[in-house]
Short mmCIF file of C-alpha atoms and ligand atoms in Angstrom, two decimals:
data_model
loop_
_atom_site.label_atom_id
_atom_site.label_comp_id
_atom_site.label_asym_id
_atom_site.label_seq_id
_atom_site.Cartn_x
_atom_site.Cartn_y
_atom_site.Cartn_z
CA MET A 99 -18.12 -23.83 -2.91
CA LYS A 100 -16.41 -23.03 0.37
CA TYR A 101 -13.43 -20.91 1.34
CA TYR A 102 -11.13 -20.81 4.35
CA ILE A 103 -8.90 -17.82 5.11
CA LYS A 104 -6.02 -17.76 7.56
CA THR A 105 -4.90 -14.24 8.37
CA PHE A 106 -1.62 -13.06 9.86
CA GLY A 107 -0.45 -9.59 10.78
CA CYS A 108 -2.04 -6.27 11.51
CA GLN A 109 -5.60 -4.94 11.54
CA MET A 110 -5.10 -3.81 7.95
CA ASN A 111 -4.57 -7.39 6.95
CA PHE A 112 -7.65 -8.45 8.90
CA ASN A 113 -9.67 -5.81 7.14
CA ASP A 114 -8.29 -6.96 3.77
CA SER A 115 -9.44 -10.47 4.69
CA GLU A 116 -12.90 -9.13 5.57
CA ARG A 117 -13.06 -7.63 2.10
CA ILE A 118 -11.75 -10.81 0.46
CA LYS A 119 -14.55 -12.66 2.25
CA GLY A 120 -17.07 -10.14 0.91
CA LEU A 121 -15.68 -10.60 -2.57
CA LEU A 122 -15.84 -14.38 -2.31
CA ARG A 123 -19.40 -14.17 -1.08
CA THR A 124 -20.40 -12.18 -4.16
CA LEU A 125 -18.85 -15.03 -6.18
CA GLY A 126 -21.13 -17.50 -4.39
CA TYR A 127 -18.60 -18.91 -1.92
CA GLN A 128 -19.45 -19.68 1.70
CA GLU A 129 -17.10 -19.74 4.66
CA ALA A 130 -15.91 -23.26 5.64
CA GLU A 131 -15.74 -24.31 9.29
CA SER A 132 -12.24 -25.70 8.79
CA TRP A 133 -9.62 -25.81 6.05
CA GLN A 134 -10.31 -29.52 5.53
CA GLU A 135 -13.75 -28.65 4.12
CA ALA A 136 -12.65 -25.84 1.85
CA ASP A 137 -12.42 -25.69 -1.94
CA LEU A 138 -10.28 -22.58 -1.69
CA ILE A 139 -7.73 -21.98 1.06
CA LEU A 140 -6.14 -18.54 1.28
CA ILE A 141 -3.32 -17.41 3.55
CA ASN A 142 -3.18 -13.66 3.99
CA THR A 143 0.42 -13.14 5.01
CA CYS A 144 2.51 -10.70 6.99
CA THR A 145 6.23 -10.12 6.70
CA ILE A 146 6.87 -7.42 9.29
CA ARG A 147 9.18 -9.72 11.26
CA GLU A 148 10.88 -13.01 10.52
CA LYS A 149 8.55 -15.12 12.63
CA PRO A 150 5.35 -14.60 10.58
CA ASP A 151 7.33 -15.47 7.42
CA GLN A 152 8.17 -18.89 8.81
CA LYS A 153 4.63 -19.60 9.96
CA VAL A 154 3.31 -19.28 6.40
CA PHE A 155 5.49 -22.12 5.15
CA SER A 156 4.51 -24.42 7.99
CA HIS A 157 0.82 -23.73 7.29
CA LEU A 158 1.32 -24.40 3.58
CA GLY A 159 2.90 -27.73 4.52
CA GLU A 160 -0.26 -28.66 6.36
CA TYR A 161 -2.83 -27.27 3.91
CA ARG A 162 -1.29 -29.10 0.96
CA LYS A 163 -2.89 -32.31 2.30
CA ILE A 164 -6.26 -30.96 1.14
CA LYS A 165 -5.32 -31.94 -2.41
CA GLU A 166 -5.24 -35.63 -1.49
CA GLU A 167 -8.94 -35.53 -0.54
CA ASN A 168 -10.06 -32.88 -2.99
CA PRO A 169 -7.73 -32.63 -6.01
CA LYS A 170 -9.64 -29.61 -7.35
CA ALA A 171 -9.08 -27.59 -4.19
CA LEU A 172 -7.06 -24.40 -4.69
CA ILE A 173 -4.45 -22.91 -2.37
CA GLY A 174 -3.69 -19.21 -2.50
CA VAL A 175 -1.28 -16.83 -0.81
CA CYS A 176 -1.78 -13.09 -0.63
CA GLY A 177 -0.68 -10.13 1.45
CA CYS A 178 2.68 -8.72 2.39
CA LEU A 179 4.91 -11.80 2.17
CA ALA A 180 3.49 -12.56 -1.27
CA GLN A 181 4.33 -9.01 -2.33
CA ARG A 182 7.84 -9.14 -0.89
CA MET A 183 8.84 -12.59 -2.17
CA GLY A 184 6.97 -12.68 -5.47
CA TYR A 185 7.81 -15.72 -7.64
CA GLN A 186 10.39 -16.93 -5.14
CA LEU A 187 7.50 -17.90 -2.91
CA VAL A 188 5.97 -20.21 -5.53
CA GLN A 189 9.37 -21.72 -6.21
CA LYS A 190 9.72 -22.51 -2.55
CA ALA A 191 6.11 -23.72 -2.25
CA PRO A 192 4.95 -25.13 -5.63
CA VAL A 193 1.66 -26.16 -4.01
CA VAL A 194 0.48 -22.55 -4.36
CA ASP A 195 -2.09 -22.09 -7.17
CA ILE A 196 -3.02 -18.45 -6.67
CA MET A 197 -0.96 -15.51 -5.54
CA PHE A 198 -1.70 -11.79 -5.34
CA SER A 199 -0.88 -8.86 -3.07
CA SER A 200 -2.74 -6.09 -1.32
CA PHE A 201 -2.42 -4.03 -4.55
CA ASN A 202 -4.72 -6.29 -6.51
CA ILE A 203 -7.19 -8.02 -4.22
CA HIS A 204 -9.91 -6.87 -6.63
CA GLN A 205 -8.45 -9.18 -9.32
CA LEU A 206 -9.22 -12.28 -7.27
CA PRO A 207 -12.28 -13.31 -9.36
CA GLU A 208 -10.15 -13.57 -12.53
CA LEU A 209 -7.35 -15.31 -10.67
CA ILE A 210 -9.71 -17.98 -9.36
CA GLN A 211 -11.01 -18.59 -12.89
CA ARG A 212 -7.50 -18.95 -14.21
CA ALA A 213 -6.53 -21.36 -11.46
CA GLN A 214 -9.69 -23.41 -12.01
CA ALA A 215 -8.67 -23.75 -15.65
CA GLY A 216 -5.45 -25.35 -14.46
CA TYR A 217 -3.01 -22.44 -14.72
CA LYS A 218 -0.86 -20.95 -12.00
CA ALA A 219 -2.65 -17.69 -11.31
CA ILE A 220 0.00 -15.32 -10.10
CA ALA A 221 -0.40 -11.57 -10.20
CA ILE A 222 2.23 -9.74 -8.21
CA LEU A 223 2.50 -6.18 -9.46
CA GLU A 224 5.37 -3.74 -8.99
CA GLU A 225 3.02 -0.80 -8.59
CA PRO A 226 -0.63 -0.48 -7.52
CA PRO A 227 -2.81 -0.70 -10.67
CA GLN A 228 -4.94 2.22 -11.92
CA ASP A 229 -8.18 0.49 -11.01
CA GLU A 230 -7.28 -0.49 -7.41
CA ASP A 231 -10.26 1.53 -6.09
CA LYS A 232 -12.54 -1.16 -7.53
CA LEU A 233 -11.82 -2.96 -4.29
CA TRP A 234 -14.10 -0.60 -2.37
CA GLU A 235 -17.07 -1.78 -4.43
CA TYR A 236 -17.02 -5.11 -2.63
CA PRO A 237 -18.72 -5.37 0.76
CA THR A 238 -16.93 -6.72 3.83
CA VAL A 239 -17.92 -9.81 5.80
CA ARG A 240 -17.34 -9.10 9.48
CA ASP A 241 -17.43 -11.15 12.68
CA ASN A 242 -18.17 -8.16 14.91
CA PRO A 243 -21.58 -6.64 14.10
CA TYR A 244 -21.07 -3.47 16.18
CA CYS A 245 -17.48 -2.32 15.57
CA ALA A 246 -16.16 -2.10 12.04
CA TYR A 247 -12.80 -1.35 10.53
CA VAL A 248 -12.80 1.01 7.58
CA THR A 249 -9.58 1.27 5.59
CA VAL A 250 -9.04 4.92 4.68
CA MET A 251 -5.63 4.77 3.12
CA LYS A 252 -3.22 2.29 1.65
CA GLY A 253 0.55 2.33 1.80
CA CYS A 254 2.93 4.56 3.69
CA ASP A 255 5.24 7.41 2.69
CA LYS A 256 7.46 7.25 5.76
CA ASN A 257 10.80 5.55 5.46
CA CYS A 258 11.41 4.03 8.88
CA THR A 259 14.67 2.21 8.33
CA TYR A 260 13.52 -1.06 9.95
CA CYS A 261 10.23 -1.40 8.12
CA VAL A 262 9.15 -3.39 5.04
CA VAL A 263 5.71 -1.82 4.77
CA PRO A 264 6.55 0.90 2.24
CA LYS A 265 7.81 -1.94 0.03
CA THR A 266 4.93 -4.34 0.58
CA ARG A 267 2.09 -1.83 0.53
CA GLY A 268 3.51 0.88 -1.67
CA ARG A 269 3.26 4.65 -1.46
CA GLN A 270 0.55 6.41 0.46
CA ARG A 271 -2.82 6.51 -1.34
CA SER A 272 -5.64 8.17 0.59
CA ARG A 273 -9.10 6.84 -0.13
CA SER A 274 -11.55 9.57 -1.17
CA ILE A 275 -13.84 11.03 1.45
CA GLU A 276 -16.92 10.11 -0.65
CA SER A 277 -15.89 6.48 -0.84
CA ILE A 278 -15.19 6.34 2.91
CA LEU A 279 -18.49 8.01 3.85
CA LYS A 280 -20.41 5.69 1.54
CA GLU A 281 -19.00 2.70 3.39
CA VAL A 282 -19.57 4.27 6.82
CA LYS A 283 -23.24 4.94 5.98
CA GLN A 284 -23.65 1.39 4.75
CA LEU A 285 -22.09 -0.01 7.94
CA VAL A 286 -24.27 2.12 10.21
CA ALA A 287 -27.33 0.98 8.28
CA GLU A 288 -26.26 -2.59 9.07
CA GLY A 289 -26.14 -1.81 12.81
CA VAL A 290 -22.49 -0.82 13.33
CA LYS A 291 -21.96 1.69 16.15
CA GLU A 292 -18.20 2.08 16.25
CA ILE A 293 -16.12 3.05 13.22
CA HIS A 294 -12.42 2.29 13.40
CA LEU A 295 -10.52 4.15 10.69
CA LEU A 296 -7.51 2.19 9.51
CA GLY A 297 -4.29 2.99 7.73
CA GLN A 298 -0.55 2.37 8.10
CA ASN A 299 -0.35 6.03 9.01
CA VAL A 300 -3.90 7.42 9.25
CA THR A 301 -2.75 10.71 10.69
CA ALA A 302 -1.25 11.45 7.24
CA TRP A 303 -4.58 10.77 5.51
CA GLY A 304 -5.39 13.49 2.99
CA GLN A 305 -1.88 14.82 2.49
CA ASP A 306 -1.76 13.32 -1.01
CA ILE A 307 -5.24 14.54 -2.01
CA GLY A 308 -5.20 18.08 -0.65
CA SER A 309 -7.08 17.33 2.55
CA HIS A 310 -6.35 16.75 6.24
CA PHE A 311 -7.17 13.93 8.66
CA SER A 312 -9.10 16.29 10.95
CA GLU A 313 -11.52 16.94 8.05
CA LEU A 314 -12.16 13.21 7.76
CA LEU A 315 -12.88 12.93 11.49
CA TYR A 316 -15.48 15.72 11.33
CA ARG A 317 -17.15 14.25 8.25
CA VAL A 318 -17.36 10.73 9.67
CA ALA A 319 -18.82 12.12 12.90
CA GLU A 320 -21.59 13.82 10.90
CA VAL A 321 -22.93 10.48 9.70
CA ASP A 322 -26.10 9.71 11.62
CA GLY A 323 -25.73 6.69 13.87
CA VAL A 324 -21.94 6.76 14.32
CA GLU A 325 -21.61 6.46 18.10
CA ARG A 326 -17.89 5.96 18.42
CA ILE A 327 -14.82 6.70 16.31
CA ARG A 328 -11.34 5.27 16.72
CA PHE A 329 -8.33 5.26 14.42
CA THR A 330 -5.08 3.32 14.01
CA THR A 331 -2.16 3.89 13.51
CA GLY A 332 -1.08 7.40 14.25
CA HIS A 333 2.41 8.70 13.57
CA PRO A 334 3.72 11.26 16.08
CA LYS A 335 5.14 13.42 13.31
CA ASP A 336 1.80 13.89 11.55
CA LEU A 337 -0.29 14.22 14.70
CA ASP A 338 -0.77 18.00 14.76
CA GLU A 339 -2.89 20.38 16.80
CA LYS A 340 -5.70 20.36 14.21
CA ILE A 341 -6.15 16.62 14.67
CA VAL A 342 -5.94 16.85 18.45
CA LYS A 343 -8.47 19.67 18.46
CA ALA A 344 -10.84 17.61 16.31
CA MET A 345 -10.43 14.70 18.74
CA ALA A 346 -11.41 17.01 21.59
CA GLU A 347 -14.35 18.61 19.78
CA ILE A 348 -15.96 15.52 18.34
CA PRO A 349 -17.94 13.73 21.03
CA GLN A 350 -17.76 10.36 19.25
CA VAL A 351 -13.96 10.22 19.09
CA CYS A 352 -12.89 7.94 21.93
CA GLU A 353 -10.39 9.02 24.60
CA HIS A 354 -7.65 6.72 23.42
CA ILE A 355 -4.85 6.83 20.90
CA HIS A 356 -2.36 4.30 19.60
CA LEU A 357 0.80 6.29 19.05
CA PRO A 358 3.93 4.18 18.45
CA PHE A 359 7.15 5.71 19.74
CA GLN A 360 9.44 2.77 18.81
CA ALA A 361 12.44 3.94 20.88
CA GLY A 362 13.22 6.39 23.66
CA SER A 363 16.75 7.33 22.65
CA ASP A 364 17.16 10.29 20.30
CA ARG A 365 20.14 8.64 18.67
CA ILE A 366 18.15 5.49 17.89
CA LEU A 367 15.12 7.50 16.77
CA LYS A 368 17.38 9.25 14.30
CA LEU A 369 18.80 5.97 13.02
CA MET A 370 15.22 4.76 12.62
CA ASP A 371 14.41 7.97 10.69
CA ARG A 372 11.30 8.56 12.79
CA GLY A 373 11.42 12.33 12.47
CA TYR A 374 10.99 13.27 16.16
CA THR A 375 12.92 13.26 19.43
CA LYS A 376 11.85 11.81 22.77
CA GLN A 377 11.07 15.33 23.97
CA GLU A 378 8.92 16.06 20.91
CA TYR A 379 7.04 12.82 21.45
CA LEU A 380 6.38 13.76 25.07
CA GLU A 381 5.13 17.17 23.93
CA LYS A 382 2.56 15.48 21.68
CA ILE A 383 1.44 13.39 24.64
CA GLU A 384 1.08 16.55 26.74
CA MET A 385 -0.94 18.26 24.00
CA LEU A 386 -3.25 15.25 23.78
CA LYS A 387 -3.74 15.20 27.56
CA GLU A 388 -4.47 18.89 27.62
CA TYR A 389 -7.12 18.81 24.88
CA VAL A 390 -8.65 15.37 25.39
CA LYS A 391 -9.51 14.93 29.06
CA GLY A 392 -8.89 11.43 30.37
CA ILE A 393 -7.17 10.19 27.20
CA THR A 394 -5.25 6.92 27.43
CA PHE A 395 -2.37 5.71 25.31
CA SER A 396 -1.05 2.58 23.69
CA THR A 397 2.16 2.17 21.75
CA ASP A 398 4.60 0.01 19.80
CA VAL A 399 8.23 -0.36 20.85
CA ILE A 400 11.19 -2.05 19.20
CA VAL A 401 13.87 -3.50 21.46
CA GLY A 402 17.43 -4.08 20.27
CA PHE A 403 17.58 -1.90 17.16
CA PRO A 404 21.12 -2.01 15.67
CA THR A 405 23.67 -0.23 17.93
CA GLU A 406 21.18 0.11 20.85
CA THR A 407 23.21 0.42 24.08
CA GLU A 408 22.13 -0.06 27.69
CA GLU A 409 21.78 3.76 28.00
CA ASP A 410 19.62 3.93 24.87
CA PHE A 411 17.41 1.18 26.20
CA GLU A 412 17.02 2.97 29.53
CA GLU A 413 15.58 5.94 27.62
CA THR A 414 12.89 3.58 26.33
CA LEU A 415 12.11 2.43 29.88
CA ASP A 416 12.03 6.05 30.99
CA LEU A 417 9.44 6.89 28.33
CA LEU A 418 7.28 3.98 29.49
CA LYS A 419 7.45 5.31 33.05
CA LYS A 420 6.64 8.86 31.99
CA VAL A 421 3.67 8.16 29.72
CA LYS A 422 2.21 5.11 31.48
CA PHE A 423 0.72 3.41 28.44
CA GLU A 424 -2.29 1.17 28.97
CA GLN A 425 -1.01 -1.21 26.29
CA VAL A 426 2.49 -1.73 24.97
CA PHE A 427 3.15 -3.90 21.92
CA SER A 428 6.86 -4.65 22.14
CA PHE A 429 8.95 -6.40 19.52
CA LYS A 430 12.50 -7.60 19.30
CA TYR A 431 14.11 -5.92 16.33
CA SER A 432 14.01 -8.30 13.37
CA PRO A 433 16.26 -7.50 10.40
CA ARG A 434 14.20 -7.34 7.20
CA PRO A 435 15.85 -7.86 3.81
CA ASP A 436 16.10 -4.72 1.65
CA THR A 437 15.66 -2.27 4.49
CA PRO A 438 18.41 0.20 5.50
CA ALA A 439 18.68 -1.15 9.06
CA TYR A 440 19.33 -4.67 7.73
CA SER A 441 22.88 -3.78 6.78
CA MET A 442 23.66 -1.51 9.73
CA GLN A 443 26.78 -2.37 11.74
CA ASP A 444 26.54 -3.55 15.36
CA GLN A 445 23.39 -5.66 15.31
CA VAL A 446 22.37 -6.43 18.89
CA PRO A 447 22.78 -10.12 19.90
CA ASP A 448 19.56 -12.00 20.50
CA GLU A 449 20.34 -12.73 24.19
CA ILE A 450 20.56 -9.01 24.87
CA LYS A 451 17.30 -8.35 23.02
CA THR A 452 15.62 -11.07 25.08
CA GLU A 453 17.00 -9.76 28.35
CA ARG A 454 15.92 -6.17 27.57
CA MET A 455 12.52 -7.36 26.47
CA GLN A 456 12.02 -9.16 29.79
CA ARG A 457 12.92 -6.02 31.73
CA LEU A 458 10.54 -3.98 29.61
CA LEU A 459 7.70 -6.45 30.19
CA GLU A 460 8.38 -6.49 33.95
CA LEU A 461 8.22 -2.71 34.12
CA GLN A 462 5.08 -2.53 32.01
CA LYS A 463 3.43 -5.18 34.18
CA SER A 464 3.83 -3.02 37.27
CA ILE A 465 2.64 0.11 35.44
CA LEU A 466 -0.42 -1.73 34.19
CA GLY A 467 -1.16 -2.99 37.70
CA GLU A 468 -1.22 0.61 38.89
CA ILE A 469 -3.41 1.75 36.00
CA ALA A 470 -5.83 -1.13 36.52
CA LYS A 471 -6.30 -0.23 40.19
CA SER A 472 -6.98 3.41 39.31
CA TYR A 473 -10.11 2.34 37.40
CA GLU A 474 -11.82 0.88 40.47
CA GLY A 475 -14.82 2.94 41.52
CA THR A 476 -14.85 5.01 38.32
CA LEU A 477 -17.81 5.45 35.98
CA GLN A 478 -17.30 4.25 32.42
CA GLU A 479 -19.22 3.87 29.20
CA LEU A 480 -19.21 0.48 27.49
CA LEU A 481 -20.16 -0.47 23.97
CA VAL A 482 -21.31 -4.06 24.45
CA GLU A 483 -19.91 -6.35 21.76
CA SER A 484 -20.54 -9.91 22.97
CA VAL A 485 -22.14 -12.05 25.64
CA GLU A 486 -20.94 -15.07 27.65
CA ASP A 487 -23.00 -17.53 29.72
CA GLY A 488 -26.24 -15.76 28.76
CA ASN A 489 -25.93 -12.75 31.07
CA LYS A 490 -22.30 -11.61 31.14
CA PHE A 491 -21.99 -8.79 28.62
CA ILE A 492 -18.57 -7.78 27.36
CA GLY A 493 -17.56 -4.47 25.89
CA ARG A 494 -14.88 -1.84 25.70
CA THR A 495 -14.61 1.44 27.52
CA ARG A 496 -13.98 4.60 25.52
CA THR A 497 -10.42 4.37 26.85
CA ASN A 498 -10.12 0.94 25.17
CA ARG A 499 -10.25 -1.41 28.17
CA TRP A 500 -12.25 -4.64 28.16
CA ALA A 501 -14.94 -4.86 30.80
CA SER A 502 -17.90 -7.06 31.66
CA VAL A 503 -21.25 -6.34 33.22
CA LYS A 504 -24.04 -8.70 34.31
CA SER A 505 -27.55 -7.98 33.11
CA ARG A 506 -30.82 -9.85 32.62
CA GLU A 507 -31.72 -7.50 29.82
CA ASN A 508 -30.00 -7.98 26.45
CA LEU A 509 -27.34 -5.26 26.12
CA LEU A 510 -25.76 -6.37 22.83
CA GLY A 511 -24.87 -3.43 20.61
CA ARG A 512 -25.81 -0.90 23.27
CA VAL A 513 -23.76 1.84 24.86
CA VAL A 514 -24.28 1.59 28.63
CA LYS A 515 -23.05 3.43 31.71
CA VAL A 516 -21.29 1.28 34.30
CA LYS A 517 -19.38 1.52 37.54
CA VAL A 518 -16.11 -0.42 37.81
CA ILE A 519 -16.16 -2.78 40.79
CA ARG A 520 -12.97 -4.79 40.24
CA SER A 521 -10.19 -4.11 37.79
CA HIS A 522 -7.49 -6.55 36.64
CA PRO A 523 -4.66 -5.94 34.17
CA PHE A 524 -6.67 -7.02 31.13
CA SER A 525 -10.29 -6.99 32.27
CA MET A 526 -12.74 -5.30 34.62
CA GLU A 527 -15.97 -6.31 36.31
CA CYS A 528 -18.61 -3.62 36.40
CA GLU A 529 -22.08 -2.87 37.67
CA LEU A 530 -24.80 -1.50 35.42
CA LEU A 531 -26.01 2.02 36.20
CA ASN A 532 -29.42 3.23 35.07
N1 LIG B 167 11.46 -5.55 13.74
C1 LIG B 167 10.71 -5.50 14.86
N2 LIG B 167 9.57 -4.82 14.94
C2 LIG B 167 9.14 -4.16 13.85
N3 LIG B 167 8.04 -3.41 13.63
C3 LIG B 167 8.08 -2.98 12.36
N4 LIG B 167 9.17 -3.43 11.73
C4 LIG B 167 9.86 -4.17 12.64
C5 LIG B 167 11.08 -4.90 12.60
N5 LIG B 167 11.83 -4.95 11.51
C6 LIG B 167 7.06 -3.13 14.66
C7 LIG B 167 6.91 -1.64 14.90
C8 LIG B 167 5.58 -1.33 14.27
C9 LIG B 167 4.83 -2.62 14.51
C10 LIG B 167 3.64 -2.81 13.66
O1 LIG B 167 5.80 -3.61 14.26
O2 LIG B 167 6.88 -1.42 16.29
O3 LIG B 167 4.95 -0.22 14.85
FE1 LIG B 168 2.37 -7.29 8.42
FE2 LIG B 168 2.98 -4.76 7.96
FE3 LIG B 168 1.81 -6.14 6.09
FE4 LIG B 168 0.45 -5.45 8.28
S1 LIG B 168 1.30 -4.07 6.70
S2 LIG B 168 0.45 -7.44 7.32
S3 LIG B 168 2.06 -5.61 9.84
S4 LIG B 168 3.83 -6.50 6.91
#
């Protein structure tokens, strides 16, 4: 039996898919090269903005053809859109045989059995079930043998007024330190060097189980063989001095942080219910720079939140200029049903969102050009993840930039010192140092 999984959305969703693959492997399934060859097609969906919602239905329209060739083939939908739409989704797309959400991935074996017996196997729960931790018992199947995502918490307790995540992924549930360390040890034994801790708001890890994220960082770093640690996503409000100090003290924690600011205007930040001002955000950046020498930043920004004026938007541009992020993920505000911002007055017209987005991208392009140049001649450390044309080895710097280095010796999976010769916006060419 073969499966095919199409994944949309964030790294969390990708990691969920890696675990679904592990689960399917324990059931005896193998990965198909294409959906046409699969006995089970799954779409792991995202609903953060309107666009990914639409894509799911166009994919379902295509995948349904599988049933003409292979009438026993099953089609499943899981993830955030499944959670948000529930039965409505099956009404709209009757071709769906199996549906579940991120609450109950571990129930997939039973759902497949039910669907094979000819029933619609739909299990969308209101609340995460008691036994959701069973999920951690399944291994992950990963494409990258050296860098692994480890989910450390599910859900989110923040109430950003634009965001569906608290609804689709539920309240914050931190995974226990024992369960996390068990997985980290297993991954390292399999050859993984870089551990990437994942959560909708990892910096709040522990708050619901009487612990603190800094504790988790120290404990993960103690595992023999962990060469690098990263984490995503941080929330400025929960990023405190204890975490920053841990980042500075732990040699394996990389000099990079993804810290979404979403908007530069205090008025908009308040409407978003982000819990900080522009000034407070900048203070966190200063604290990070002070403790963690050479740290680089990436961020998420929303353009055109309801009521955003030209002045508000200029505050966003100002923040970009001040921090100089190495990567900016920018999104046009997309109204999501059942969120407070959906019904706010004065939604910004799409043409204005588009125009502001273009200006933001222009500005970021010039900032990135400057940053890229500043890397030339510097010494960096790469963890080599892949190889092209036999001798071009590709890896990431600790500051999270892609770089390549030529070598006759196989460097895969190794941490090497390099000198940057040429640096472009999204890549760098380096020379190997001994
Ligand atoms: N519209 C646009 N962007 C959004 N994001 C979250 N919700 C919305 C929305 N309704 C963005 C935020 C978040 C990223 C994952 O997606 O910037 O950090
Ligand atoms: Fe999309 Fe958010 Fe769900 Fe990730 S958590 S898949 S970004 S809706």
